[in-house]
PDB file of C-alpha atoms in Angstrom:
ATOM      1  CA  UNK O1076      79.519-139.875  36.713  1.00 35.00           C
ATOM      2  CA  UNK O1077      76.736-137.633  37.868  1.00 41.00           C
ATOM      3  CA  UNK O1078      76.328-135.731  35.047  1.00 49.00           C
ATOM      4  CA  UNK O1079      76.071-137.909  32.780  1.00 49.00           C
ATOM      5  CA  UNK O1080      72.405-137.170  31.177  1.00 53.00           C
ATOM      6  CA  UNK O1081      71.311-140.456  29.195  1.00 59.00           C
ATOM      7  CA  UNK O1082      69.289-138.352  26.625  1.00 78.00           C
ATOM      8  CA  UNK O1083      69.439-138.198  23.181  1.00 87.00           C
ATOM      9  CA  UNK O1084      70.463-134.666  21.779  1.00 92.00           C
ATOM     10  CA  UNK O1085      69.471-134.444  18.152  1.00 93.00           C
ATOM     11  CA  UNK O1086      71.420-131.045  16.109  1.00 94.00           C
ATOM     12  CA  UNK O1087      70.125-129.914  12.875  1.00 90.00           C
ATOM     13  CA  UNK O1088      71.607-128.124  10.521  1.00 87.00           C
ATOM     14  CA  UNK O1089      68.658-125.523   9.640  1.00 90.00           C
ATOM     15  CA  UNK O1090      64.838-125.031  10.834  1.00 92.00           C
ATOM     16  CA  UNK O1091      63.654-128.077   9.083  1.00 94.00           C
ATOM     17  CA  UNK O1092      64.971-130.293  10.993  1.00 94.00           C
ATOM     18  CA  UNK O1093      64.594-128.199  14.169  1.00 93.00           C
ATOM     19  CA  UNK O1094      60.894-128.319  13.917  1.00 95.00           C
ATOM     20  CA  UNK O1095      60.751-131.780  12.088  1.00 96.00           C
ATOM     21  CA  UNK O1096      62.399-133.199  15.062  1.00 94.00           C
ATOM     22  CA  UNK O1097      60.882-131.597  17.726  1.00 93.00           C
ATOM     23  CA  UNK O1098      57.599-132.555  16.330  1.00 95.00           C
ATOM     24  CA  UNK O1099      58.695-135.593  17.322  1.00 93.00           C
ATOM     25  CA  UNK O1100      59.229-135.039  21.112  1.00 87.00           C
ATOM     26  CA  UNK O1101      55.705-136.380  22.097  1.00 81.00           C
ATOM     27  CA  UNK O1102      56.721-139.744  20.496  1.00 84.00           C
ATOM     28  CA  UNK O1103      60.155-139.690  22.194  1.00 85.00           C
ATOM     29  CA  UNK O1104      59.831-137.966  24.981  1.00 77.00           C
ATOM     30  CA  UNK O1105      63.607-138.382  25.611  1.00 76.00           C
ATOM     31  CA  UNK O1106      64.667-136.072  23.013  1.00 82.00           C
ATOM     32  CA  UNK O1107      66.535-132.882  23.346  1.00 84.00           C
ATOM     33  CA  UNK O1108      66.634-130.876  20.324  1.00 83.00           C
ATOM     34  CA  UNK O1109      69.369-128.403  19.671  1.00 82.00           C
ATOM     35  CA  UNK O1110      69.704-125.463  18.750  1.00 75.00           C
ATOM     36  CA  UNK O1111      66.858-124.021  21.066  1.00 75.00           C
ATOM     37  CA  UNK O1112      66.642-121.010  18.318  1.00 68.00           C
ATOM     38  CA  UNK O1113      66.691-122.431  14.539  1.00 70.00           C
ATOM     39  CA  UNK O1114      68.974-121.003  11.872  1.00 76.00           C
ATOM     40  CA  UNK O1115      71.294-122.796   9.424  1.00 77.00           C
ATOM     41  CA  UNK O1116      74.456-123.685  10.932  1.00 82.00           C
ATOM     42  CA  UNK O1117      77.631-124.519   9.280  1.00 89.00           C
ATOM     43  CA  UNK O1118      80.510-127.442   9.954  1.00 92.00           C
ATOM     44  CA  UNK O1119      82.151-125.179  12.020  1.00 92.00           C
ATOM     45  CA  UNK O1120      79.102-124.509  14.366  1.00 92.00           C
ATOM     46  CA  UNK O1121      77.772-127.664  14.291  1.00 93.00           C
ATOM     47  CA  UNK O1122      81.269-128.727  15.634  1.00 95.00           C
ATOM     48  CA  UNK O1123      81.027-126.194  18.922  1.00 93.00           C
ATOM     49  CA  UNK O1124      77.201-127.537  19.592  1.00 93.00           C
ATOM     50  CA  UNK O1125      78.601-130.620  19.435  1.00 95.00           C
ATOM     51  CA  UNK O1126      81.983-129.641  22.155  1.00 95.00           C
ATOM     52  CA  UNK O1127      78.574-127.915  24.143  1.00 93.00           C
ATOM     53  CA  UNK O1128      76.553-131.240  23.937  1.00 92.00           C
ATOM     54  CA  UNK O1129      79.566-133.603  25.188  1.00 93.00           C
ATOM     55  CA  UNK O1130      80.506-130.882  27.768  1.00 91.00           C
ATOM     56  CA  UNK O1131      76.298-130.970  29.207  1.00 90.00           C
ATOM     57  CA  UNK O1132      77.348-134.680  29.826  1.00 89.00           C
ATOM     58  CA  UNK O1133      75.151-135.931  27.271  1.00 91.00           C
ATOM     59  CA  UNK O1134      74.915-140.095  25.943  1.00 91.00           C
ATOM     60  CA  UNK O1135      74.305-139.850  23.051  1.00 93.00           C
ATOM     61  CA  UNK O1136      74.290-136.937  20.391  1.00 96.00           C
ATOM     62  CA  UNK O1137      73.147-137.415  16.524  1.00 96.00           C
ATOM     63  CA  UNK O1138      73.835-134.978  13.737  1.00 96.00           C
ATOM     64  CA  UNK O1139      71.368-134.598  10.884  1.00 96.00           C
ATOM     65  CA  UNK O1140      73.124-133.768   7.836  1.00 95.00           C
ATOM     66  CA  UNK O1141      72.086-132.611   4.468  1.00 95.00           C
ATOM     67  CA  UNK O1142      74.480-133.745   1.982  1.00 95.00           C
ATOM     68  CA  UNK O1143      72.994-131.381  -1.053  1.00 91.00           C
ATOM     69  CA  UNK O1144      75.626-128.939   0.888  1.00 86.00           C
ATOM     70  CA  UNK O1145      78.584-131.226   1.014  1.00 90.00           C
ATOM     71  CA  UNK O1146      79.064-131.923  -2.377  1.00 82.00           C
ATOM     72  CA  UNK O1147      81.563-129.038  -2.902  1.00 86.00           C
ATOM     73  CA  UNK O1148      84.857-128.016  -1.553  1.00 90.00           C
ATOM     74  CA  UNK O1149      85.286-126.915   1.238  1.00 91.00           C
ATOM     75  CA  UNK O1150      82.155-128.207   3.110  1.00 92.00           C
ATOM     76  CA  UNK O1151      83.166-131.707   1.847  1.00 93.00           C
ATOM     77  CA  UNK O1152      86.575-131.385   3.387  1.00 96.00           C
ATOM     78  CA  UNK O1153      85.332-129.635   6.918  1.00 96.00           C
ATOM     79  CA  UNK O1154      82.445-132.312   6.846  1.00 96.00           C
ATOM     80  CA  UNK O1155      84.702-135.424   6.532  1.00 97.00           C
ATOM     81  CA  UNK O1156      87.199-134.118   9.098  1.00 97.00           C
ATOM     82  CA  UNK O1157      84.575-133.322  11.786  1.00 97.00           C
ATOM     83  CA  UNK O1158      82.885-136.991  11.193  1.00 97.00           C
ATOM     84  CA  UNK O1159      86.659-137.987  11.574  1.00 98.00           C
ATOM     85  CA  UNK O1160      87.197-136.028  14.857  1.00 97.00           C
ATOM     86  CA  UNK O1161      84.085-137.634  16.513  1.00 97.00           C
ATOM     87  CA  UNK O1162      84.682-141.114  14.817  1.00 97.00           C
ATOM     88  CA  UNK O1163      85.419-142.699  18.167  1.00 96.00           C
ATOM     89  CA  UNK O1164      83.376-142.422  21.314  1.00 96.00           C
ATOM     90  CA  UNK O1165      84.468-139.443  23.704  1.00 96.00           C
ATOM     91  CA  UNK O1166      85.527-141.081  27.392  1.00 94.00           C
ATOM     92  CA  UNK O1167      86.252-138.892  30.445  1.00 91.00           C
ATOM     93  CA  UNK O1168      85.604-141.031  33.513  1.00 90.00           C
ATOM     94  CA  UNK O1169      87.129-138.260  35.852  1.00 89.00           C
ATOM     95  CA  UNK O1170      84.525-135.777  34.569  1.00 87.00           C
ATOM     96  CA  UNK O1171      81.885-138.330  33.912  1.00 85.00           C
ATOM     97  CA  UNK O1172      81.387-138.141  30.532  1.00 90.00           C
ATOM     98  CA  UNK O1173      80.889-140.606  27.678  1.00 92.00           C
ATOM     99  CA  UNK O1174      79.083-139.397  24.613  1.00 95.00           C
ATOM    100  CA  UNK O1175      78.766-141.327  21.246  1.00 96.00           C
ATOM    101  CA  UNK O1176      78.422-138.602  18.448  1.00 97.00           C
ATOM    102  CA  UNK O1177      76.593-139.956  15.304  1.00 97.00           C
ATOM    103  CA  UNK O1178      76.358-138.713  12.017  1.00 98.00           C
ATOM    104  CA  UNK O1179      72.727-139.511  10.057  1.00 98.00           C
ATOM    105  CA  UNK O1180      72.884-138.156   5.950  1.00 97.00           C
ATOM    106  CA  UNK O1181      70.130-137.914   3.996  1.00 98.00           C
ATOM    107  CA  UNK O1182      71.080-136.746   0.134  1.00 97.00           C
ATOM    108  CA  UNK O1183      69.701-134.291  -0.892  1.00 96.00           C
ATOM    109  CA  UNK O1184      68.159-132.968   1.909  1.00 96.00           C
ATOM    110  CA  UNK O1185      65.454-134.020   4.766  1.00 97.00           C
ATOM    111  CA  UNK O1186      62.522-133.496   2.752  1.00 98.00           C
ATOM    112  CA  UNK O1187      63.001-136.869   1.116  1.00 98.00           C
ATOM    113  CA  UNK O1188      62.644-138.370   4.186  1.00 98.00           C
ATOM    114  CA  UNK O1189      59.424-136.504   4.299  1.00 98.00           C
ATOM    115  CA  UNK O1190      58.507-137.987   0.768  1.00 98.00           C
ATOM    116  CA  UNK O1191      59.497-141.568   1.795  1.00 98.00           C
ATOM    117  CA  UNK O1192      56.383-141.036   4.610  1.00 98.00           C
ATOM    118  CA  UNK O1193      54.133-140.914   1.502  1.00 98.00           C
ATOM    119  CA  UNK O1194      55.998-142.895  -1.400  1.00 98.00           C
ATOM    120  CA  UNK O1195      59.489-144.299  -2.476  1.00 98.00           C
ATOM    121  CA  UNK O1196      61.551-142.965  -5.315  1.00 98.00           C
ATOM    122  CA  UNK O1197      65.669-143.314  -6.273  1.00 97.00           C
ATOM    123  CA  UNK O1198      64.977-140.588  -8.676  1.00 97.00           C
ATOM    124  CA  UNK O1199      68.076-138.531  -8.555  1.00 97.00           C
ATOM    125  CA  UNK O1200      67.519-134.732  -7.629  1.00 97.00           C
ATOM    126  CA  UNK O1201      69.980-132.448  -9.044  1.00 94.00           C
ATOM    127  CA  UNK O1202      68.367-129.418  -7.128  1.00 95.00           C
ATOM    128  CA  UNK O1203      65.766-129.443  -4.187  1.00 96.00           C
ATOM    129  CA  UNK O1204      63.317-127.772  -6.147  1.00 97.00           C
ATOM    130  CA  UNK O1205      62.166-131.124  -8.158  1.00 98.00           C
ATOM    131  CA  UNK O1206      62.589-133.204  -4.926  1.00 98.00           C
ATOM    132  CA  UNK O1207      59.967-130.522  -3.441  1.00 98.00           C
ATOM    133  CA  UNK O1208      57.557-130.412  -6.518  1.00 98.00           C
ATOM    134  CA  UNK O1209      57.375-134.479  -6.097  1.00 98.00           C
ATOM    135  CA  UNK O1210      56.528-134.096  -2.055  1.00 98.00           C
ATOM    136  CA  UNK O1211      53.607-131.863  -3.174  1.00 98.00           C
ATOM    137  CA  UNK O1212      52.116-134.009  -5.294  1.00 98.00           C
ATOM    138  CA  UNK O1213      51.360-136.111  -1.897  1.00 98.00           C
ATOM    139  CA  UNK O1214      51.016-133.149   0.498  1.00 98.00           C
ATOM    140  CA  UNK O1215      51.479-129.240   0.470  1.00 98.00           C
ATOM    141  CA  UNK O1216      54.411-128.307   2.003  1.00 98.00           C
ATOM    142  CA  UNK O1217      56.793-125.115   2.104  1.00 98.00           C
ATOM    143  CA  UNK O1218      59.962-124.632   2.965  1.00 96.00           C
ATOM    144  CA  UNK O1219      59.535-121.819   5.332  1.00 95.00           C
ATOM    145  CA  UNK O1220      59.313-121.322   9.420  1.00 94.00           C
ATOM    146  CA  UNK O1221      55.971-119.794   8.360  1.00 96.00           C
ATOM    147  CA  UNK O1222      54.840-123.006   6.906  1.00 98.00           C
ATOM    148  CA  UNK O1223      56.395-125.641   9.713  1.00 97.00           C
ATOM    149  CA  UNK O1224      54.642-123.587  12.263  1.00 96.00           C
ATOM    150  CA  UNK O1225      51.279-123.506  10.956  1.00 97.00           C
ATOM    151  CA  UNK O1226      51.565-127.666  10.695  1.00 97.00           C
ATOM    152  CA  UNK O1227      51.534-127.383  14.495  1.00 96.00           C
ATOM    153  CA  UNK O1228      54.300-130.456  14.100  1.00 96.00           C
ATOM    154  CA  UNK O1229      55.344-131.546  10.822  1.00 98.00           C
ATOM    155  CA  UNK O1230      55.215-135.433  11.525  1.00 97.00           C
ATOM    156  CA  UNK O1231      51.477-134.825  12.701  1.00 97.00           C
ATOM    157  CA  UNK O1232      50.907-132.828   9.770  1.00 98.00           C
ATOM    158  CA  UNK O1233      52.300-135.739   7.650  1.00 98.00           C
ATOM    159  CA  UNK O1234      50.192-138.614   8.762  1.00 98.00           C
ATOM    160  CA  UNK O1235      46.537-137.006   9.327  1.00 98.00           C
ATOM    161  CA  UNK O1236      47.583-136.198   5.444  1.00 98.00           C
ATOM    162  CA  UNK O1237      48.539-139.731   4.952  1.00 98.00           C
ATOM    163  CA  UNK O1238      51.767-140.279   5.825  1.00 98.00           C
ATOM    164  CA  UNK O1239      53.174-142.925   7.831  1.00 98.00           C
ATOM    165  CA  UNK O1240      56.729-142.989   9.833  1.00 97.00           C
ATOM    166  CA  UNK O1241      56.552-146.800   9.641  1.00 97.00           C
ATOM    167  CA  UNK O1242      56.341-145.778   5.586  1.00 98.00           C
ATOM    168  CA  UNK O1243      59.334-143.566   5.948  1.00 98.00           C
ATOM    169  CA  UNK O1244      61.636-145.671   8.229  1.00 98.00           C
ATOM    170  CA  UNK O1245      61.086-148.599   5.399  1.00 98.00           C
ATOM    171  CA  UNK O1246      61.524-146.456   2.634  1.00 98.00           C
ATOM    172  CA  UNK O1247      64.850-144.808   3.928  1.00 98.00           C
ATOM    173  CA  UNK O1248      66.007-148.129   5.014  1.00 98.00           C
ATOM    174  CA  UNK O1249      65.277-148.959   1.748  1.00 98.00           C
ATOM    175  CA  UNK O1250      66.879-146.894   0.396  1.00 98.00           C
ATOM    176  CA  UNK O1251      70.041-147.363   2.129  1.00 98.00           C
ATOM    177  CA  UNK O1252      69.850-150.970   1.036  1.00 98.00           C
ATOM    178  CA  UNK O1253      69.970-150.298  -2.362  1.00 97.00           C
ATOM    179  CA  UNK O1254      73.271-147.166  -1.994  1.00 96.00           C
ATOM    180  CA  UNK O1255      74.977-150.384  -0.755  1.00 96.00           C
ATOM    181  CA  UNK O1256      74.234-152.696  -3.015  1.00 97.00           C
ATOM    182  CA  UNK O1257      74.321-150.991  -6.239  1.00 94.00           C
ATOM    183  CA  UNK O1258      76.887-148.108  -5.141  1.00 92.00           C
ATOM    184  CA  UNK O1259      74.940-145.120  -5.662  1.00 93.00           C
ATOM    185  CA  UNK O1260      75.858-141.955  -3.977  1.00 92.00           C
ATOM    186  CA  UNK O1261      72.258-140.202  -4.266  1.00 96.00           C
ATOM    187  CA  UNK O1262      68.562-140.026  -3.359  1.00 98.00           C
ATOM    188  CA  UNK O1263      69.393-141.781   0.243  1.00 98.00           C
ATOM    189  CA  UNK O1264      68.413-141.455   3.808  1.00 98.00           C
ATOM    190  CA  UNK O1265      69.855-142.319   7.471  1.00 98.00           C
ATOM    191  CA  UNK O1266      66.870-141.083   8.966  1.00 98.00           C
ATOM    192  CA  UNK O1267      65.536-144.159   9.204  1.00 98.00           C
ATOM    193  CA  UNK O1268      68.232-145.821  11.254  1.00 98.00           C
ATOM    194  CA  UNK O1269      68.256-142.484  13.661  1.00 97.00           C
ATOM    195  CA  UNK O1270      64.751-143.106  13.921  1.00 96.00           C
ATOM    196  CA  UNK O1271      64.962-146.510  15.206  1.00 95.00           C
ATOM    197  CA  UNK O1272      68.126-145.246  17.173  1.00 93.00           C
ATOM    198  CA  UNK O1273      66.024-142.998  18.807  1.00 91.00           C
ATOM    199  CA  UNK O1274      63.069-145.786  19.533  1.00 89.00           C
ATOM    200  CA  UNK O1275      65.864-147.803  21.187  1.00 87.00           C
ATOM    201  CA  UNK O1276      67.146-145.284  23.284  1.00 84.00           C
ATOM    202  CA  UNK O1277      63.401-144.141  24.455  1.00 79.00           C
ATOM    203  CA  UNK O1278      62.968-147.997  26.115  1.00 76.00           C
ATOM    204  CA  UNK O1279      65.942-147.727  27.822  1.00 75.00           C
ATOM    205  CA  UNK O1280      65.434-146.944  31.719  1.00 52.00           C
TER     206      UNK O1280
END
């Protein structure tokens, strides 16, 4: 068992989320974000960070996931079978390893989550582009590396703009309230429950 790292190990699928979430790392300070270089990664990367995460001996690893991309065959196939494959917790005593690998969806993409730090909405976004003209209307924002580095942290950037993550963790929660009660498979986000998943973990000793 003396490998076993209990630290959170967050993988994104693109640079958004890389720098979204290590913005993040002063209020967690637990947090290991993956990949250490950002570029978009598909099902069948994702799946080997996740083999390397388990194999490092981490806890706990969660998987940010933009659904705008699994809507289509094959992603939605390769998607559903890796969720599948990591559906139960992985336990190696021998080679001291047990890692619970979590899957957070936000539909379309992670920059609602961004919106829901400014205002709620369960408008449904058939492209990102109308999703992204509706975030600008409460803050300027690009989609670019250019952009996310020039925030010098997005989640700073958000809230000396106005923003709140208390906002965004009620909105998404929100949000996920009403997908279950009414059915809807759009304009959603898990973020908020990784959020507080991550909060948990950080008062752990």
């Amino acid at each position: 068992m003396g490998n076993l790292r209990q630290i959170a190990l967050v993988l994104g699928e693109g640079p958004t989320e890389f720098f979204y979430f290590k913005s993040l790392c002063d209020v967690f300070k637990r947090l290991t974000i993956k990949p250490d270089y950002p570029k978009h990664t598909n099902i069948k990367e994702l799946d080997a960070k996740i083999a390397d995460g388990v194999a490092m001996g981490y806890s706990h690893i969660f998987c940010i996931i933009d659904m705008d991309t699994k809507d289509v065959e094959p992603e939605r196939s390769q998607y559903q079978k890796l969720k599948a494959k990591y559906a139960k917790p992985i336990n190696k005593p021998k080679k001291g390893i047990f890692c619970k690998v979590e899957f957070f969806e936000t539909h379309r993409c992670t920059e609602l989550f961004f919106l829901y730090y400014f205002r709620y909405t369960s408008r449904l976004y058939e492209t990102q582009e109308p999703l992204l003209k509706d975030l600008n209307q409460c803050v300027a924002y690009k989609k670019t590396v250019d952009f996310f580095i020039k925030t010098r942290g997005l989640h700073g950037y958000f809230e000396r703009n106005g923003g709140s993550l208390v906002s965004a963790i009620a909105n998404a929660n929100c949000s996920m309230d009403e997908k279950q009660k009414n059915g809807r498979d759009y304009t959603y986000s898990e973020l908020g429950q990784l959020i507080t998943a991550l909060n948990n973990l950080s008062k752990q000793k």
